[in-house]
PDB file of C-alpha atoms in Angstrom:
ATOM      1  CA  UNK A   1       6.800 -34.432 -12.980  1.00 75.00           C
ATOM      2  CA  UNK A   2       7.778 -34.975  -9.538  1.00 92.00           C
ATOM      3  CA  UNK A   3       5.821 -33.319  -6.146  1.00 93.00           C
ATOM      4  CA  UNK A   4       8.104 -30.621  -6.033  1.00 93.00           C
ATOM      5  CA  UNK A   5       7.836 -28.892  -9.391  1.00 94.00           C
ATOM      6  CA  UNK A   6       3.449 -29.878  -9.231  1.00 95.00           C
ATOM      7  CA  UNK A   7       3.790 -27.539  -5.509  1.00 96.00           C
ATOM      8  CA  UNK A   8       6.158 -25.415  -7.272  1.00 96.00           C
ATOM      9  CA  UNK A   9       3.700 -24.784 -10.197  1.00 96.00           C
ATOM     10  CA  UNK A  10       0.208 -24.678  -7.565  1.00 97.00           C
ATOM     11  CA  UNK A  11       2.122 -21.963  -5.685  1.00 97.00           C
ATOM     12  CA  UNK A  12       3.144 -19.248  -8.635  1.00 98.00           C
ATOM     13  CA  UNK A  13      -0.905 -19.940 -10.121  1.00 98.00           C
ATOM     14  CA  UNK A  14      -2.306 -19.457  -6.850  1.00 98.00           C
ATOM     15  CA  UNK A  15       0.422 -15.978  -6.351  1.00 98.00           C
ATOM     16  CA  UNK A  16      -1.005 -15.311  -9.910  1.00 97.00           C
ATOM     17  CA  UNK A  17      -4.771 -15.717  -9.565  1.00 98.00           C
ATOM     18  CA  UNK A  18      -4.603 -13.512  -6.130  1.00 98.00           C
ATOM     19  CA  UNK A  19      -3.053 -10.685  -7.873  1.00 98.00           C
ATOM     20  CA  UNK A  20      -5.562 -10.671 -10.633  1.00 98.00           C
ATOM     21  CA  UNK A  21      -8.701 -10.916  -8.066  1.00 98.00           C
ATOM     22  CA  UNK A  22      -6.814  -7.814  -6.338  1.00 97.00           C
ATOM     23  CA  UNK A  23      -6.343  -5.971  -9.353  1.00 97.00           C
ATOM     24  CA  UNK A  24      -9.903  -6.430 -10.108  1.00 97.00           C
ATOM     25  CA  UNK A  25     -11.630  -5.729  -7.164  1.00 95.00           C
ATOM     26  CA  UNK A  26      -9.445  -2.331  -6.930  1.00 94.00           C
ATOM     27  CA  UNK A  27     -10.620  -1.622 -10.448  1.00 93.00           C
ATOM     28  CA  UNK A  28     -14.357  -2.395  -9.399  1.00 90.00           C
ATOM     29  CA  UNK A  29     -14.076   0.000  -6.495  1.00 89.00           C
ATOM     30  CA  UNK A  30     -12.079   2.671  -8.105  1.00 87.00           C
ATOM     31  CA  UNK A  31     -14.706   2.439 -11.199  1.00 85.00           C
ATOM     32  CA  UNK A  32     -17.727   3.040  -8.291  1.00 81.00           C
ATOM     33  CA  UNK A  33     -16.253   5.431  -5.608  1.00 79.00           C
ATOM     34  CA  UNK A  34     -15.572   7.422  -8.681  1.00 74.00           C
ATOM     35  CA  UNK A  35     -18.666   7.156 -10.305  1.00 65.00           C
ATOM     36  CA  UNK A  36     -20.669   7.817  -6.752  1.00 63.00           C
ATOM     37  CA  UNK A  37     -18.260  11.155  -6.669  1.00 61.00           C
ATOM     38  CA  UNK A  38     -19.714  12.896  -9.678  1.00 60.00           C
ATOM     39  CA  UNK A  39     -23.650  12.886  -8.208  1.00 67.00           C
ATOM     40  CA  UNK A  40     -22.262  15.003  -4.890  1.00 69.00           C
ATOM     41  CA  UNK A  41     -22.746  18.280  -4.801  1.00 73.00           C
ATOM     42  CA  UNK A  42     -20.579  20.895  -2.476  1.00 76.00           C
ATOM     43  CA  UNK A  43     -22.224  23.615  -0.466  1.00 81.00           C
ATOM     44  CA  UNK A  44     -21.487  27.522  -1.971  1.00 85.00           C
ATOM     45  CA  UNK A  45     -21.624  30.437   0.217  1.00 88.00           C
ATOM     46  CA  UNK A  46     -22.743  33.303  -1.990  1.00 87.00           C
ATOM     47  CA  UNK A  47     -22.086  36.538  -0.913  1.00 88.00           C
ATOM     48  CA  UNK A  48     -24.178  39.422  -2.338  1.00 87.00           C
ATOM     49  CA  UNK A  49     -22.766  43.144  -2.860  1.00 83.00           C
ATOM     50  CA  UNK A  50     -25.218  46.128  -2.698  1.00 71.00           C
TER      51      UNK A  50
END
């Protein structure tokens, strides 16, 4: 195998294993903003009629 196809070969697994840590991460922080959104509670303004 000569040096070009070995840098050839490091670059696409190195394009490859940054996509997949990006995918993750997004994941991980789509899975917790979302899970931190159910617990909050919005104000109500009640109005009473008499």
């Amino acid at each position: 195998m000569s040096h070009f196809w070995a840098t050839y070969i490091d670059l696409i697994q190195s394009i490859g294993f940054t996509s997949l840590l990006v995918i993750v991460i997004f994941i991980t922080r789509k899975l917790f903003l979302d899970n931190k959104k159910d617990f909050y509670i919005n104000a109500v303004k009640i109005e009473v009629d008499d």
